Coordinates of C-alpha atoms in Angstrom, one line a residue:
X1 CA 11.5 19.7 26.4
X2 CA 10.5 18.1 29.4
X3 CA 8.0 15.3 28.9
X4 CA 5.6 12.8 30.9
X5 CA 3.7 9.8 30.4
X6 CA 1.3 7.8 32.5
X7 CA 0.1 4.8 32.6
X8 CA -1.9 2.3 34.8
X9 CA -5.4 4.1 35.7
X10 CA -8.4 1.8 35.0
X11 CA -11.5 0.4 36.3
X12 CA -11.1 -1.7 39.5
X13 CA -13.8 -2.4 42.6
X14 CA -13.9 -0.7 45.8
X15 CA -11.4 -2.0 48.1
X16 CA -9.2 -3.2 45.0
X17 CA -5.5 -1.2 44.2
X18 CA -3.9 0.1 41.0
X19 CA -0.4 1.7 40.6
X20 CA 0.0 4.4 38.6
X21 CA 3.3 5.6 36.6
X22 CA 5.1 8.4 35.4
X23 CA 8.1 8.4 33.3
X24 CA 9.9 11.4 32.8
X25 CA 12.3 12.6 30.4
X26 CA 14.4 15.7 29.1
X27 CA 15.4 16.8 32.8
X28 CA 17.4 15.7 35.2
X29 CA 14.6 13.6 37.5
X30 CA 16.6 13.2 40.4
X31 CA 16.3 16.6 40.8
X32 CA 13.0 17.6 40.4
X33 CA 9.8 17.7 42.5
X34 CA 7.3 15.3 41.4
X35 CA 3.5 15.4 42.2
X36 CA 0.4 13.5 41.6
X37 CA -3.1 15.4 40.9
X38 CA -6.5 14.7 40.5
X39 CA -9.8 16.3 39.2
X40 CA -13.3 14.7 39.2
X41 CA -16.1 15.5 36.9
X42 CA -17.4 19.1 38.2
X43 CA -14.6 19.4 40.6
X44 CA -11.3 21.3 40.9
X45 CA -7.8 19.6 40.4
X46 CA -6.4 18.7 43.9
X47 CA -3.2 17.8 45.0
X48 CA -2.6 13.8 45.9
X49 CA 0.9 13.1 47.2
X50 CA 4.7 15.2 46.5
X51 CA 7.9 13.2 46.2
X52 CA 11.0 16.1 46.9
X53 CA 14.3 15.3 45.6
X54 CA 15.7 14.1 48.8
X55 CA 12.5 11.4 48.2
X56 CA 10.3 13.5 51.3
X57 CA 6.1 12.4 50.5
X58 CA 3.5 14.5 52.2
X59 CA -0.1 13.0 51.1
X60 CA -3.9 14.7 51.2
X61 CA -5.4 13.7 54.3
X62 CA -8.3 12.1 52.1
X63 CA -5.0 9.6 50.8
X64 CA -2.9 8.7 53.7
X65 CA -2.4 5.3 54.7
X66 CA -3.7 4.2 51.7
X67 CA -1.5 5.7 48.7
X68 CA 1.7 5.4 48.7
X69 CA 4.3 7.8 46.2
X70 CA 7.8 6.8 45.3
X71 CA 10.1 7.4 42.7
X72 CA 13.1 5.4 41.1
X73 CA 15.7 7.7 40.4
X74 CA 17.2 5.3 37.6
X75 CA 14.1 4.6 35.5
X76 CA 13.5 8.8 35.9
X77 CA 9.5 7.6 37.0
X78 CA 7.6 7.9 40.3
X79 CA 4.6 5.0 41.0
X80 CA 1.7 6.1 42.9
X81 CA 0.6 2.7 44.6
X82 CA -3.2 3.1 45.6
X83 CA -4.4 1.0 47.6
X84 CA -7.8 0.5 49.4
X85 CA -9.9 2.4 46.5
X86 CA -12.8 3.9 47.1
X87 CA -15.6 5.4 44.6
X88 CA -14.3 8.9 45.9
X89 CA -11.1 8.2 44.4
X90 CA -13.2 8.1 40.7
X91 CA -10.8 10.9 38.6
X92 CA -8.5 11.8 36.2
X93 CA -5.2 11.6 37.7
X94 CA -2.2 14.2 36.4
X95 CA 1.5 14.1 37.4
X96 CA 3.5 17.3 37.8
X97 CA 7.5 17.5 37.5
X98 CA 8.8 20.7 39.0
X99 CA 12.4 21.5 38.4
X100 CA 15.6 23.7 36.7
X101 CA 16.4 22.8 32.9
X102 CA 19.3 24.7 31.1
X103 CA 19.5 27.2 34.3
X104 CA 15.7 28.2 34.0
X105 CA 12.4 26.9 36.2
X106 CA 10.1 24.9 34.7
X107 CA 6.7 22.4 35.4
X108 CA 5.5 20.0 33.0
X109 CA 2.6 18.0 33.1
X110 CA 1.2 14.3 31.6
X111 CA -1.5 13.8 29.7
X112 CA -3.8 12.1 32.6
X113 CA -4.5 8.8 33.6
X114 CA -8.7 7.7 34.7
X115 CA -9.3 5.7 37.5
X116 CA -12.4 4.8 37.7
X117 CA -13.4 3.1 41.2
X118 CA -17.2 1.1 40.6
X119 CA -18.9 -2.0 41.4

């Protein structure tokens, strides 16, 4: 079984940073596409920022130039470094692993993280 854990949301100012973490284990994380999500009170779950195995990010426009995804292959976790908050970025913050296990597909998902971005 393929499982993830968070950590690092909070409450921080506007303007302030936080870095979010996700440690994976039961799969082989070098391997496997990791993604960060988010979903705000009354909105849908949107896509943040995707780290490929070959360590390739592609960000939401509403993100770029201010998070930051990587991954470190031998600590099987990926750190979303946010920077530049901004009350928009108020939500619960989910991270996705994508990959093969025993031969067969699977995605797996954390239990969420808040960020909370207020004065």
């Amino acid at each position: 079984q393929v499982q993830l854990v968070e950590s690092g949301g909070g409450l921080v100012q506007p303007g302030g940073s936080l870095r979010l973490s996700c440690a994976v284990s039961g799969s082989r994380f070098g391997w496997n596409t990791m993604t960060w999500y988010r979903q705000a009170p009354g909105k849908q779950r949107e896509l943040v920022a995707i780290i490929r195995s070959v360590s390739t990010t592609n960000y939401a426009d509403s993100v770029k130039g201010r998070f930051t995804l990587s991954r470190d292959n031998a600590k099987n976790t990926v750190y979303l470094q946010m920077n530049s908050l901004k009350p928009e970025d108020t939500a619960v913050y989910y991270c996705n692993c994508k990959g093969v296990r025993n031969g067969s597909p699977f995605a797996s998902w954390g239990q969420g993280t808040q960020v909370t971005v207020s004065s």
